[in-house]
Short mmCIF file of C-alpha atoms and ligand atoms in Angstrom, two decimals:
data_model
loop_
_atom_site.label_atom_id
_atom_site.label_comp_id
_atom_site.label_asym_id
_atom_site.label_seq_id
_atom_site.Cartn_x
_atom_site.Cartn_y
_atom_site.Cartn_z
CA MET W 1 -17.27 11.31 36.52
CA LYS W 2 -16.20 8.65 33.85
CA ALA W 3 -19.54 8.85 32.18
CA TYR W 4 -19.29 12.68 32.07
CA ALA W 5 -15.82 12.75 30.58
CA LEU W 6 -16.99 10.35 27.83
CA LEU W 7 -20.01 12.43 26.99
CA ALA W 8 -17.80 15.65 26.91
CA GLY W 9 -15.24 13.71 24.60
CA LEU W 10 -18.14 12.70 22.26
CA ALA W 11 -19.30 16.21 22.17
CA VAL W 12 -15.89 17.42 21.13
CA SER W 13 -15.49 14.65 18.69
CA ALA W 14 -18.68 15.42 17.00
CA SER W 15 -17.78 19.07 16.30
CA ALA W 16 -14.18 18.26 15.60
CA ALA W 17 -15.22 15.65 12.90
CA GLN W 18 -17.32 18.30 11.11
CA THR W 19 -14.37 20.85 10.86
CA PRO W 20 -14.97 22.08 7.34
CA LEU W 21 -12.10 21.23 4.88
CA ALA W 22 -11.55 25.04 4.14
CA ARG W 23 -10.54 25.42 7.89
CA LEU W 24 -8.19 22.51 8.01
CA PRO W 25 -4.51 23.29 7.50
CA ARG W 26 -3.67 23.59 3.69
CA VAL W 27 -1.41 21.03 2.00
CA ASP W 28 1.55 22.97 0.44
CA ALA W 29 1.72 21.95 -3.38
CA ASP W 30 4.82 23.85 -3.97
CA ALA W 31 6.63 21.84 -1.07
CA VAL W 32 5.38 18.83 -2.81
CA LEU W 33 6.97 19.71 -6.07
CA ALA W 34 10.33 20.77 -4.23
CA HIS W 35 10.34 17.18 -2.48
CA THR W 36 9.55 15.55 -5.93
CA LYS W 37 12.46 17.38 -7.62
CA VAL W 38 14.90 16.07 -4.96
CA LEU W 39 13.71 12.42 -5.01
CA ALA W 40 13.64 12.17 -8.74
CA SER W 41 16.86 13.82 -9.17
CA ASP W 42 19.76 11.94 -10.94
CA ASP W 43 21.48 12.10 -7.45
CA TYR W 44 19.00 9.57 -6.13
CA GLU W 45 19.79 7.25 -9.16
CA GLY W 46 16.27 6.09 -9.68
CA ARG W 47 15.68 4.73 -6.01
CA ALA W 48 16.22 1.06 -6.48
CA PRO W 49 15.99 -1.12 -3.36
CA GLY W 50 19.57 -2.06 -2.07
CA THR W 51 21.31 0.59 -3.80
CA ARG W 52 23.07 4.04 -3.08
CA GLY W 53 19.86 5.40 -4.24
CA GLU W 54 17.92 3.69 -1.40
CA GLU W 55 20.51 5.27 1.14
CA ARG W 56 19.94 8.76 -0.06
CA THR W 57 16.02 8.31 -0.25
CA VAL W 58 15.66 6.71 3.29
CA THR W 59 18.17 9.46 4.68
CA TYR W 60 16.02 12.28 3.16
CA LEU W 61 12.71 10.89 4.43
CA VAL W 62 13.88 10.33 7.94
CA GLU W 63 15.46 13.90 8.06
CA GLN W 64 12.09 15.31 6.77
CA PHE W 65 9.87 13.42 9.29
CA LYS W 66 12.45 14.44 12.11
CA LYS W 67 12.00 18.12 11.12
CA MET W 68 8.23 17.91 11.33
CA ALA W 69 8.88 16.50 15.02
CA LEU W 70 6.98 13.33 14.10
CA GLN W 71 7.91 10.35 16.33
CA PRO W 72 9.55 7.21 15.09
CA GLY W 73 6.84 4.90 13.67
CA ASN W 74 8.58 1.60 14.82
CA THR W 75 7.97 0.47 18.28
CA ASP W 76 11.87 0.05 18.46
CA GLY W 77 12.21 3.77 18.53
CA THR W 78 13.37 4.06 14.95
CA TYR W 79 11.84 5.45 11.67
CA ILE W 80 12.81 2.11 10.02
CA GLN W 81 11.17 -1.27 9.41
CA LYS W 82 13.84 -3.63 7.78
CA VAL W 83 12.49 -5.50 4.76
CA PRO W 84 14.54 -8.63 3.91
CA LEU W 85 14.27 -9.36 0.16
CA VAL W 86 15.60 -12.28 -1.96
CA GLY W 87 16.24 -12.11 -5.64
CA ILE W 88 15.70 -15.47 -7.41
CA THR W 89 16.70 -16.11 -10.95
CA PRO W 90 16.03 -19.45 -12.72
CA ASP W 91 18.31 -20.88 -15.13
CA PRO W 92 16.45 -20.70 -18.54
CA ARG W 93 18.03 -24.15 -19.71
CA THR W 94 15.08 -26.19 -18.51
CA VAL W 95 11.90 -27.75 -19.97
CA LEU W 96 8.49 -28.71 -18.76
CA THR W 97 7.66 -32.25 -19.68
CA PHE W 98 4.09 -33.55 -20.04
CA LYS W 99 3.77 -37.50 -20.17
CA LYS W 100 0.70 -39.71 -20.93
CA GLY W 101 1.40 -43.38 -21.67
CA SER W 102 3.92 -43.34 -24.48
CA GLN W 103 3.10 -39.56 -25.43
CA GLU W 104 5.43 -36.93 -24.46
CA ARG W 105 5.39 -33.16 -25.01
CA GLN W 106 8.38 -30.96 -24.16
CA LEU W 107 7.63 -27.30 -23.51
CA LYS W 108 10.39 -24.84 -24.02
CA PHE W 109 11.13 -22.21 -21.37
CA LYS W 110 9.92 -18.88 -22.31
CA ASP W 111 8.51 -19.79 -25.75
CA ASP W 112 5.87 -22.24 -24.30
CA VAL W 113 6.07 -21.92 -20.64
CA VAL W 114 7.17 -19.25 -18.17
CA ALA W 115 7.84 -20.71 -14.81
CA TRP W 116 9.57 -19.82 -11.65
CA THR W 117 9.73 -20.69 -7.85
CA LYS W 118 9.36 -18.63 -4.76
CA HIS W 119 11.13 -21.22 -2.70
CA VAL W 120 14.49 -19.80 -1.39
CA GLU W 121 16.39 -22.92 -2.69
CA ALA W 122 19.06 -23.60 -5.31
CA THR W 123 16.68 -26.19 -6.87
CA ALA W 124 12.90 -26.62 -7.15
CA ALA W 125 11.34 -29.51 -9.04
CA ILE W 126 8.00 -31.54 -9.61
CA THR W 127 8.49 -35.20 -10.79
CA ASP W 128 5.53 -37.07 -12.40
CA SER W 129 3.08 -34.84 -10.78
CA ASP W 130 -0.63 -35.45 -11.78
CA VAL W 131 -1.96 -32.75 -13.79
CA VAL W 132 -5.72 -31.49 -13.04
CA PHE W 133 -7.64 -28.80 -14.76
CA VAL W 134 -9.41 -26.70 -12.11
CA GLY W 135 -11.32 -24.22 -14.16
CA TYR W 136 -10.69 -20.69 -12.80
CA GLY W 137 -9.35 -22.28 -9.57
CA VAL W 138 -11.50 -20.15 -7.40
CA VAL W 139 -12.94 -20.66 -3.97
CA ALA W 140 -15.47 -17.73 -3.28
CA PRO W 141 -17.85 -18.62 -0.38
CA GLU W 142 -19.77 -15.36 -0.94
CA PHE W 143 -20.65 -16.37 -4.46
CA GLN W 144 -21.24 -20.13 -3.40
CA TRP W 145 -18.39 -20.98 -5.79
CA ASP W 146 -15.77 -23.89 -5.43
CA ASP W 147 -13.71 -24.93 -8.36
CA TYR W 148 -12.12 -27.72 -6.30
CA LYS W 149 -15.02 -29.61 -4.91
CA GLY W 150 -13.23 -32.09 -2.48
CA LEU W 151 -10.25 -32.41 -4.65
CA ASP W 152 -7.04 -33.63 -2.88
CA ALA W 153 -4.66 -31.26 -4.57
CA ARG W 154 -1.59 -32.22 -2.53
CA GLY W 155 1.38 -32.77 -4.85
CA LYS W 156 -0.48 -32.15 -7.92
CA THR W 157 -0.03 -29.78 -10.98
CA LEU W 158 -3.03 -27.49 -11.14
CA VAL W 159 -3.78 -25.98 -14.55
CA MET W 160 -6.31 -22.95 -14.41
CA LEU W 161 -7.79 -20.08 -16.37
CA VAL W 162 -6.76 -16.49 -15.78
CA ASN W 163 -9.60 -13.86 -14.71
CA ASP W 164 -12.85 -14.37 -12.82
CA PRO W 165 -15.31 -16.92 -14.06
CA PRO W 166 -17.49 -15.10 -16.65
CA VAL W 167 -21.06 -15.89 -15.32
CA PRO W 168 -23.79 -14.46 -17.55
CA ASP W 169 -26.41 -12.16 -16.18
CA PRO W 170 -29.68 -14.24 -16.02
CA ALA W 171 -31.67 -11.06 -16.97
CA ASN W 172 -29.34 -10.32 -20.05
CA PRO W 173 -27.26 -13.29 -21.06
CA ALA W 174 -25.16 -10.98 -23.32
CA ALA W 175 -23.82 -9.23 -20.25
CA LEU W 176 -21.97 -10.52 -17.23
CA ASP W 177 -24.03 -11.06 -13.82
CA PRO W 178 -23.13 -7.85 -11.89
CA LYS W 179 -23.93 -9.81 -8.66
CA THR W 180 -21.30 -12.50 -9.26
CA PHE W 181 -17.53 -11.61 -9.44
CA GLY W 182 -18.15 -7.91 -9.74
CA GLY W 183 -19.76 -8.28 -13.24
CA LYS W 184 -17.48 -6.53 -15.85
CA ALA W 185 -14.99 -5.52 -13.06
CA MET W 186 -12.33 -8.08 -11.84
CA THR W 187 -12.22 -9.03 -8.51
CA TYR W 188 -9.23 -10.47 -6.62
CA TYR W 189 -10.21 -14.02 -7.75
CA GLY W 190 -9.23 -12.99 -11.22
CA ARG W 191 -5.74 -11.91 -10.50
CA TRP W 192 -2.90 -14.30 -11.19
CA THR W 193 -1.35 -13.67 -7.81
CA TYR W 194 -4.67 -15.18 -6.41
CA LYS W 195 -4.30 -18.33 -8.57
CA TYR W 196 -0.89 -19.11 -7.00
CA GLU W 197 -1.95 -18.44 -3.53
CA ILE W 198 -5.08 -20.57 -3.50
CA GLY W 199 -3.07 -23.46 -5.41
CA ALA W 200 -0.50 -23.30 -2.49
CA GLN W 201 -3.25 -23.48 0.10
CA LYS W 202 -4.50 -26.53 -1.47
CA GLY W 203 -1.16 -28.02 -1.29
CA ALA W 204 -0.41 -28.04 -4.98
CA ALA W 205 3.17 -28.89 -6.16
CA ALA W 206 2.81 -26.61 -9.31
CA VAL W 207 0.39 -23.99 -10.53
CA LEU W 208 0.13 -23.11 -14.18
CA ILE W 209 -2.08 -20.55 -15.53
CA VAL W 210 -3.17 -20.79 -19.18
CA HIS W 211 -2.52 -17.37 -20.78
CA GLU W 212 -5.26 -15.57 -22.90
CA THR W 213 -4.68 -12.04 -24.00
CA GLY W 214 -8.28 -10.87 -23.48
CA PRO W 215 -8.93 -12.15 -19.95
CA ALA W 216 -5.46 -11.40 -18.75
CA GLY W 217 -5.43 -7.81 -20.11
CA TYR W 218 -1.98 -8.07 -21.79
CA PRO W 219 -0.30 -10.24 -24.35
CA PHE W 220 1.96 -13.27 -23.61
CA GLY W 221 5.10 -11.08 -24.19
CA VAL W 222 4.41 -9.52 -20.91
CA VAL W 223 4.53 -12.75 -19.22
CA GLN W 224 7.65 -13.54 -21.14
CA GLY W 225 9.32 -10.56 -19.29
CA LYS W 226 9.08 -12.42 -16.14
CA THR W 227 11.89 -14.97 -16.98
CA GLY W 228 14.77 -12.98 -15.15
CA GLU W 229 15.22 -12.19 -11.44
CA GLN W 230 12.20 -11.84 -9.30
CA PHE W 231 12.33 -10.56 -5.87
CA ASP W 232 10.12 -11.82 -2.94
CA LEU W 233 9.86 -11.55 0.87
CA VAL W 234 11.58 -14.48 2.76
CA THR W 235 9.12 -16.05 5.12
CA PRO W 236 10.44 -18.09 7.98
CA ASP W 237 9.65 -21.32 6.06
CA ARG W 238 11.68 -19.80 3.26
CA ASN W 239 8.54 -19.58 1.13
CA LYS W 240 8.10 -23.38 1.29
CA GLY W 241 4.26 -22.84 1.86
CA ARG W 242 4.19 -21.81 -1.72
CA ALA W 243 3.91 -24.41 -4.69
CA ALA W 244 7.27 -25.42 -5.71
CA ILE W 245 6.62 -24.16 -9.25
CA GLU W 246 4.39 -21.23 -10.44
CA GLY W 247 4.08 -20.22 -13.93
CA TRP W 248 2.03 -19.59 -17.18
CA LEU W 249 1.38 -21.76 -20.22
CA SER W 250 0.83 -20.11 -23.66
CA LEU W 251 -2.58 -20.56 -24.96
CA GLU W 252 -1.54 -22.96 -27.68
CA GLN W 253 0.20 -25.09 -25.15
CA GLY W 254 -2.80 -24.98 -22.77
CA LYS W 255 -5.06 -26.25 -25.63
CA ALA W 256 -2.47 -29.05 -26.55
CA LEU W 257 -2.27 -30.20 -22.92
CA LEU W 258 -5.95 -30.50 -22.70
CA ALA W 259 -6.13 -32.29 -25.91
CA MET W 260 -3.41 -34.75 -24.65
CA GLY W 261 -5.83 -35.37 -21.71
CA GLY W 262 -8.67 -36.07 -24.05
CA GLN W 263 -10.38 -32.96 -23.41
CA ASP W 264 -11.53 -29.90 -25.55
CA PHE W 265 -10.33 -26.51 -24.23
CA ASP W 266 -13.40 -24.52 -25.31
CA ALA W 267 -15.84 -27.03 -23.97
CA LEU W 268 -14.22 -27.03 -20.57
CA LYS W 269 -13.84 -23.32 -20.53
CA LYS W 270 -17.72 -23.10 -20.83
CA GLN W 271 -18.27 -25.54 -18.02
CA ALA W 272 -15.79 -23.51 -15.97
CA ALA W 273 -18.15 -20.69 -16.07
CA THR W 274 -20.72 -22.48 -14.00
CA ARG W 275 -21.08 -23.53 -10.35
CA ALA W 276 -21.35 -27.02 -11.42
CA PHE W 277 -17.79 -27.41 -12.75
CA ARG W 278 -15.97 -30.23 -11.27
CA PRO W 279 -11.97 -30.71 -11.44
CA VAL W 280 -10.92 -32.71 -14.50
CA PRO W 281 -7.90 -35.10 -13.90
CA LEU W 282 -6.05 -35.22 -17.25
CA GLY W 283 -4.21 -38.48 -16.81
CA VAL W 284 -1.11 -36.49 -17.70
CA LYS W 285 2.19 -36.35 -15.63
CA ALA W 286 4.27 -33.28 -15.28
CA SER W 287 7.96 -33.01 -14.55
CA MET W 288 10.38 -29.77 -14.43
CA THR W 289 13.38 -28.71 -12.62
CA LEU W 290 14.44 -25.09 -11.92
CA HIS W 291 17.93 -24.21 -10.94
CA ASN W 292 18.18 -20.87 -9.27
CA THR W 293 20.72 -18.16 -8.61
CA LEU W 294 19.90 -16.44 -5.21
CA ARG W 295 20.84 -13.21 -3.74
CA THR W 296 19.54 -11.25 -0.61
CA ILE W 297 18.99 -7.59 0.04
CA ASP W 298 17.97 -5.69 3.22
CA SER W 299 15.80 -2.92 2.17
CA ARG W 300 13.56 -0.47 4.44
CA ASN W 301 10.20 0.98 4.81
CA VAL W 302 10.44 4.47 6.42
CA VAL W 303 7.77 5.07 9.12
CA ALA W 304 6.85 8.15 11.21
CA LYS W 305 3.90 8.52 13.66
CA LEU W 306 1.56 11.41 14.89
CA PRO W 307 0.31 10.17 18.33
CA GLY W 308 -3.42 10.55 18.89
CA ARG W 309 -4.51 12.80 21.65
CA ASP W 310 -7.24 10.44 23.18
CA MET W 311 -5.72 8.05 25.71
CA HIS W 312 -8.30 5.32 24.89
CA LEU W 313 -7.96 5.63 21.02
CA LYS W 314 -4.40 6.49 20.61
CA ASP W 315 -3.49 2.80 19.90
CA GLU W 316 -5.79 2.86 16.94
CA TYR W 317 -4.28 3.98 13.51
CA VAL W 318 -5.02 5.51 10.16
CA VAL W 319 -2.08 4.59 7.82
CA TYR W 320 -1.06 6.63 4.84
CA THR W 321 1.34 4.90 2.28
CA ALA W 322 3.38 5.91 -0.62
CA HIS W 323 6.00 3.56 -2.34
CA TRP W 324 9.50 5.42 -2.38
CA ASP W 325 11.15 3.01 -4.76
CA HIS W 326 11.45 2.85 -8.47
CA PHE W 327 13.70 0.95 -10.90
CA GLY W 328 17.04 2.57 -10.39
CA ILE W 329 19.60 2.44 -13.13
CA GLY W 330 19.07 0.25 -16.13
CA ASP W 331 18.97 -0.22 -19.80
CA PRO W 332 19.39 3.21 -21.63
CA ILE W 333 16.60 4.64 -23.51
CA ASN W 334 17.57 7.55 -25.81
CA GLY W 335 20.84 7.59 -23.91
CA ASP W 336 19.42 7.93 -20.48
CA ARG W 337 20.02 5.09 -17.88
CA ILE W 338 18.42 6.51 -14.81
CA TYR W 339 14.83 5.60 -14.24
CA ASN W 340 13.91 8.78 -12.10
CA GLY W 341 10.29 7.69 -11.30
CA ALA W 342 9.34 11.36 -10.84
CA LYS W 343 5.65 10.79 -11.13
CA ASP W 344 5.94 7.09 -10.16
CA ASN W 345 6.38 7.58 -7.24
CA ALA W 346 8.56 10.68 -6.18
CA THR W 347 5.25 12.63 -6.39
CA GLY W 348 3.35 10.16 -3.92
CA THR W 349 6.27 9.99 -1.41
CA ALA W 350 6.42 13.89 -1.56
CA GLY W 351 2.55 13.93 -1.04
CA LEU W 352 3.01 11.75 1.85
CA LEU W 353 5.59 14.09 3.55
CA GLU W 354 3.20 17.21 2.89
CA VAL W 355 0.05 15.52 4.25
CA ALA W 356 2.11 14.51 7.36
CA ARG W 357 3.26 18.30 7.72
CA ALA W 358 -0.53 19.38 7.40
CA PHE W 359 -1.27 17.02 10.33
CA THR W 360 1.53 18.65 12.46
CA LYS W 361 -0.28 21.87 11.71
CA LEU W 362 -3.67 21.08 13.41
CA PRO W 363 -4.30 22.86 16.69
CA THR W 364 -4.90 19.61 18.22
CA PRO W 365 -3.93 16.12 16.95
CA PRO W 366 -6.76 13.69 15.97
CA LYS W 367 -7.98 11.29 18.76
CA ARG W 368 -6.45 8.40 16.99
CA SER W 369 -2.90 8.08 15.79
CA ILE W 370 -1.66 8.64 12.25
CA LEU W 371 1.12 6.60 10.69
CA PHE W 372 3.03 7.80 7.57
CA LEU W 373 4.47 4.76 5.84
CA ALA W 374 6.93 5.18 2.84
CA VAL W 375 7.28 1.63 1.52
CA THR W 376 9.98 -0.07 -0.41
CA ALA W 377 9.94 -2.48 -3.40
CA GLU W 378 6.36 -1.72 -4.85
CA GLU W 379 7.89 -2.02 -8.40
CA GLN W 380 9.04 -5.69 -7.35
CA GLY W 381 5.62 -6.85 -6.57
CA LEU W 382 4.23 -4.52 -3.71
CA LEU W 383 6.76 -6.36 -1.36
CA GLY W 384 7.40 -3.45 1.22
CA SER W 385 3.65 -3.14 1.79
CA GLN W 386 3.27 -6.75 2.03
CA TYR W 387 5.90 -7.04 4.63
CA TYR W 388 4.03 -4.35 6.65
CA SER W 389 0.79 -6.17 6.17
CA VAL W 390 1.98 -9.56 7.39
CA THR W 391 4.37 -8.16 10.15
CA PRO W 392 2.56 -4.94 10.99
CA LEU W 393 4.24 -2.54 13.58
CA HIS W 394 0.74 -1.80 14.96
CA PRO W 395 -2.28 -4.40 14.92
CA LEU W 396 -4.30 -4.39 11.77
CA ALA W 397 -7.31 -4.94 13.82
CA LYS W 398 -6.87 -1.52 15.23
CA THR W 399 -5.98 -0.05 11.89
CA LEU W 400 -9.04 1.85 10.61
CA ALA W 401 -8.05 2.48 7.12
CA ASN W 402 -5.23 2.73 4.66
CA ILE W 403 -4.84 5.67 2.14
CA ASN W 404 -2.36 5.10 -0.60
CA MET W 405 -0.66 7.68 -2.87
CA ASP W 406 0.88 6.42 -6.26
CA GLY W 407 1.37 9.00 -8.98
CA LEU W 408 -0.14 12.38 -8.36
CA ASN W 409 -1.81 14.82 -10.90
CA VAL W 410 0.96 16.94 -12.30
CA TYR W 411 -1.17 18.59 -14.97
CA GLY W 412 -3.28 21.13 -13.06
CA ARG W 413 -6.69 21.40 -11.34
CA THR W 414 -9.61 19.06 -12.08
CA ARG W 415 -13.28 19.17 -11.36
CA ASP W 416 -13.22 15.44 -10.32
CA ILE W 417 -11.22 12.82 -8.51
CA ILE W 418 -11.17 9.10 -9.40
CA LEU W 419 -11.42 6.30 -6.80
CA ILE W 420 -10.28 3.12 -8.13
CA GLY W 421 -12.58 0.26 -6.55
CA LEU W 422 -15.43 2.91 -6.05
CA GLY W 423 -17.96 1.02 -4.06
CA ASN W 424 -15.71 -0.96 -2.12
CA SER W 425 -16.00 0.47 1.28
CA GLY W 426 -17.50 3.26 3.39
CA LEU W 427 -14.47 5.23 2.84
CA ASP W 428 -15.90 6.37 -0.45
CA ASP W 429 -18.41 8.56 1.49
CA TYR W 430 -15.61 10.41 3.20
CA VAL W 431 -13.96 11.17 -0.12
CA LYS W 432 -17.12 12.31 -1.69
CA LYS W 433 -17.96 14.57 1.17
CA ALA W 434 -14.44 16.12 1.19
CA ALA W 435 -14.48 16.47 -2.64
CA ALA W 436 -17.98 18.15 -2.43
CA GLU W 437 -16.55 20.78 -0.11
CA GLN W 438 -14.22 21.71 -2.95
CA GLY W 439 -17.04 21.70 -5.45
CA ARG W 440 -15.68 18.49 -6.99
CA ILE W 441 -17.14 15.27 -7.80
CA VAL W 442 -15.90 11.51 -7.46
CA HIS W 443 -16.17 8.79 -9.92
CA GLY W 444 -14.93 5.31 -10.56
CA ASP W 445 -12.23 4.22 -12.90
CA ALA W 446 -12.98 3.67 -16.67
CA GLU W 447 -11.64 0.06 -16.86
CA PRO W 448 -12.59 -1.89 -13.89
CA GLU W 449 -12.07 -5.14 -15.74
CA LYS W 450 -8.32 -4.65 -15.80
CA GLY W 451 -8.16 -5.01 -11.91
CA PHE W 452 -6.03 -1.66 -11.20
CA TYR W 453 -7.25 -1.85 -7.59
CA TYR W 454 -5.02 -4.77 -7.16
CA ARG W 455 -1.86 -3.18 -8.33
CA SER W 456 -0.57 -0.91 -5.69
CA ASP W 457 0.36 -0.88 -2.09
CA HIS W 458 -3.18 -0.31 -0.45
CA PHE W 459 -4.05 -3.68 -1.79
CA ASN W 460 -1.96 -5.45 0.79
CA PHE W 461 -4.07 -3.91 3.50
CA ALA W 462 -7.28 -4.68 1.69
CA LYS W 463 -6.14 -8.25 1.50
CA GLN W 464 -5.57 -8.57 5.12
CA GLY W 465 -9.00 -6.95 5.76
CA VAL W 466 -8.30 -3.29 6.28
CA PRO W 467 -10.37 -1.06 4.23
CA ALA W 468 -8.01 0.80 1.79
CA LEU W 469 -8.36 3.77 -0.73
CA ASP W 470 -6.84 3.90 -3.97
CA PRO W 471 -7.42 7.40 -5.30
CA ASP W 472 -6.44 8.51 -8.76
CA GLU W 473 -6.03 11.81 -10.64
CA GLY W 474 -9.10 13.28 -12.18
CA ILE W 475 -9.71 13.47 -15.96
CA ASP W 476 -11.88 16.65 -16.17
CA PHE W 477 -9.36 19.56 -16.21
CA ILE W 478 -10.24 23.08 -15.41
CA GLY W 479 -9.36 25.62 -18.31
CA LYS W 480 -8.31 22.90 -20.64
CA PRO W 481 -9.98 21.53 -23.68
CA ALA W 482 -12.17 18.51 -23.70
CA GLY W 483 -9.98 15.30 -23.97
CA TYR W 484 -7.07 16.87 -22.42
CA GLY W 485 -7.27 14.60 -19.42
CA GLN W 486 -7.21 11.43 -21.53
CA LYS W 487 -4.48 12.88 -23.76
CA VAL W 488 -1.88 13.61 -21.00
CA ARG W 489 -2.79 10.13 -19.34
CA ASP W 490 -2.19 8.25 -22.68
CA ASP W 491 1.03 10.32 -23.27
CA TYR W 492 2.42 9.46 -19.94
CA THR W 493 1.51 5.67 -20.29
CA GLN W 494 3.08 5.44 -23.73
CA ASN W 495 6.11 7.67 -23.34
CA ARG W 496 7.17 7.91 -19.79
CA TYR W 497 5.65 5.01 -17.58
CA HIS W 498 8.41 2.93 -16.32
CA LYS W 499 10.90 4.57 -18.61
CA PRO W 500 13.85 7.06 -17.89
CA SER W 501 11.83 9.86 -19.06
CA ASP W 502 9.60 9.82 -15.98
CA GLU W 503 11.25 13.07 -15.05
CA VAL W 504 9.94 16.40 -13.62
CA LEU W 505 8.96 18.58 -16.50
CA PRO W 506 8.97 22.43 -16.61
CA GLU W 507 5.35 22.52 -17.52
CA TRP W 508 4.46 20.43 -14.38
CA ASP W 509 1.54 22.12 -12.29
CA LEU W 510 0.82 20.50 -8.90
CA SER W 511 -2.14 22.59 -8.09
CA GLY W 512 -4.52 19.77 -8.57
CA ALA W 513 -2.40 17.34 -6.64
CA GLY W 514 -2.55 19.87 -3.87
CA GLU W 515 -6.37 19.85 -3.89
CA ASP W 516 -6.39 15.94 -4.03
CA LEU W 517 -4.00 15.64 -1.17
CA GLU W 518 -6.28 18.12 0.93
CA VAL W 519 -9.05 15.53 0.21
CA LEU W 520 -7.04 12.82 1.37
CA PHE W 521 -5.76 14.66 4.44
CA ALA W 522 -9.51 15.52 5.31
CA VAL W 523 -10.47 11.84 4.86
CA GLY W 524 -7.54 10.50 7.28
CA TYR W 525 -8.32 13.15 9.90
CA ARG W 526 -12.01 12.44 9.92
CA VAL W 527 -11.58 8.68 9.95
CA ALA W 528 -9.22 9.19 12.86
CA GLN W 529 -11.94 11.32 14.73
CA ALA W 530 -14.89 9.08 13.85
CA ASP W 531 -17.21 7.28 16.31
CA ARG W 532 -17.12 4.15 14.04
CA TYR W 533 -14.58 2.19 11.87
CA PRO W 534 -15.11 2.39 8.26
CA GLU W 535 -16.48 -0.94 6.64
CA TRP W 536 -16.18 -2.93 3.52
CA SER W 537 -19.45 -2.98 1.43
CA PRO W 538 -21.61 -6.14 1.54
CA GLY W 539 -20.45 -8.74 -1.09
CA ASN W 540 -16.83 -7.34 -1.04
CA GLU W 541 -14.23 -9.96 -1.14
CA PHE W 542 -12.22 -8.72 1.69
CA LYS W 543 -15.22 -8.08 4.17
CA ALA W 544 -15.17 -11.48 5.76
CA LYS W 545 -11.56 -11.20 6.77
CA ARG W 546 -12.39 -7.94 8.31
CA ASP W 547 -15.29 -9.16 10.17
CA ALA W 548 -13.54 -12.12 11.64
CA MET W 549 -10.56 -9.81 12.73
CA LEU W 550 -12.83 -7.37 14.62
CA LYS W 551 -14.66 -10.17 16.41
CA ARG W 552 -11.51 -11.57 18.06
ZN1 ZN X 601 3.93 3.51 -8.49
#
C-alpha cells in the first residue's frame, strides 16, 4: 500500500514538474508596477530600517500576504522575524601607530587608514600587536591553498592583499588559470568581507587590507566613505568573535609598512600569488584605540508561507527573497531628500508579492513549501538576509534553493536573461529551460571580476551552503536599437543608483520584468516539485559546506 502510494506520487510529480511554463499561472506585471508605485512613494520615506518608512512598508507587506491567504512564515504564528541591529560610529580622532625599534609611523584616520570595530563596545583597541603579512589571507582547500601555513595568528595584526591570488594559467602565462580561483572571475576569497572573517577565525586582533584600486574594483575614496556609522547584527557574544579592529590601509601606507619591516611590496606580492607563499612577520608592532558611539534598532524581515501539499516533503522549502529597505531620508540632491529606491528595490519587493500571488493561483500547491521573505537592511551590508541565514526559521539543510530579486527590468522585453554567477549550480539548468520556453536565452554577467554575485541577499544563503540564484535583467531589448540595454544600464548607474532620483518614471515598462518573474516562478515551482535537490557545481567554493550539511 505504502509502495503503491509512493509510486503514484512519483508519477504525479513527474507530470507536474513538466507543466509547460505557458500553462502555469501568469505573473501580473501591472500589479508589480502598482506595488512599486506604493512602496517607492514619498509616503514611504525611502524605507530606511528603524523609521516610519519601515512601519509603513512592513504593514503593507503583511497586509498583502494576508490578502493572498498565505500563512505566517514564522513558526511563532506571525509574518515577522525581528532583526536586532546595532549602529557603531567610531570617533575619527584616532591614529594607527606602527613601531619598530626606534622607528615610529603614525597613520591618520581616513587619510591613511580606514578602521572600525564590529565589537559592540564603547572601546576597541590593539596594543603592541605583532604585524604579519599573510599574502592574500586565503585558506581554500579545494585549490590546495593556505596563506597561513601553521602561523599562530592569535592577537596579531594581519595585513593582506585584496582580491583572489592571481595565479597564471600554465598553458598561457598572460592569462589567469581558469581552474584556480575562477580565473578572471572573483571568488568569495577575493572579497574584503572574507578577509575579515578568516582573520577572525584565526584569532587575529586586527585585520588590515592593503587597498589597490584595480584588484578592489573601486578607488580608496569609496573605502573612505566607510568612516561613519556602520550597522551590524548583534551576536550573543556581542561580535567578540570578530577581530577587535578591521580596516584598510592606503596603498602608499601598505608599501611604507612593508618597507619598515625590511620588505619590498612588489616582491612579496609576487610570492603571494604562489602556493609556496609563507606568512612574513614584519617585526613591527601596531597600536590603535577606537572610541565608539552605539545605538540599537529593532528592524524586521517579513515572511509568508505557502505550505506544500506532500505530507513527507512539506517541511522542505524553496525561499524567494527581495530586500524591502533602502536609504530613507538623507542628504538632498537637486533639492530632493527622499531616497525612494524605486528600482532598488521596490521593484523586487513588488515582484516577490506577485510571484507569491501566482503560486496561490496554482490548481494544487507544489509538493514542497514556498517561503516568501522580504528582508531588511540589505543596503547596510545584507544584514536581514544574514540574520535569516544564521537563525533560519526553517532548517537550511531542508532548504533546496534561494531565488533573489534585486532591481527588476523597467525598460521592456528582452531576448535574454542574465544570471550572475552562471555556472555556479544546477539551478542554472532550470533557468535555461524556463527561458527557452519563452524563446529566450541565458548568459552570464559581463564583469565577473567585480564579484557581483557576493553583493545581494542570495549570497548569505550561498555562504551557508544553499544553492542560490542571482538573476539580473537582460541587455538585448526587443524593438530597441543595438546598445540600448547598455545605455539604460549606464544611465541608471550614473544618474539614479543610490540617489533620490531612483523614482518610478512615466516611461517605465514592466513587461520584461513580468517575463523574468514568470521564469523565476517556474524555476521555484519546479525545484519544489523535483525528485532531487539542486547542487553546487564541482569546484564551487560553497559546495563543501552543502555536502557536509546534507550528510548530517
Ligand atoms: Zn538592491
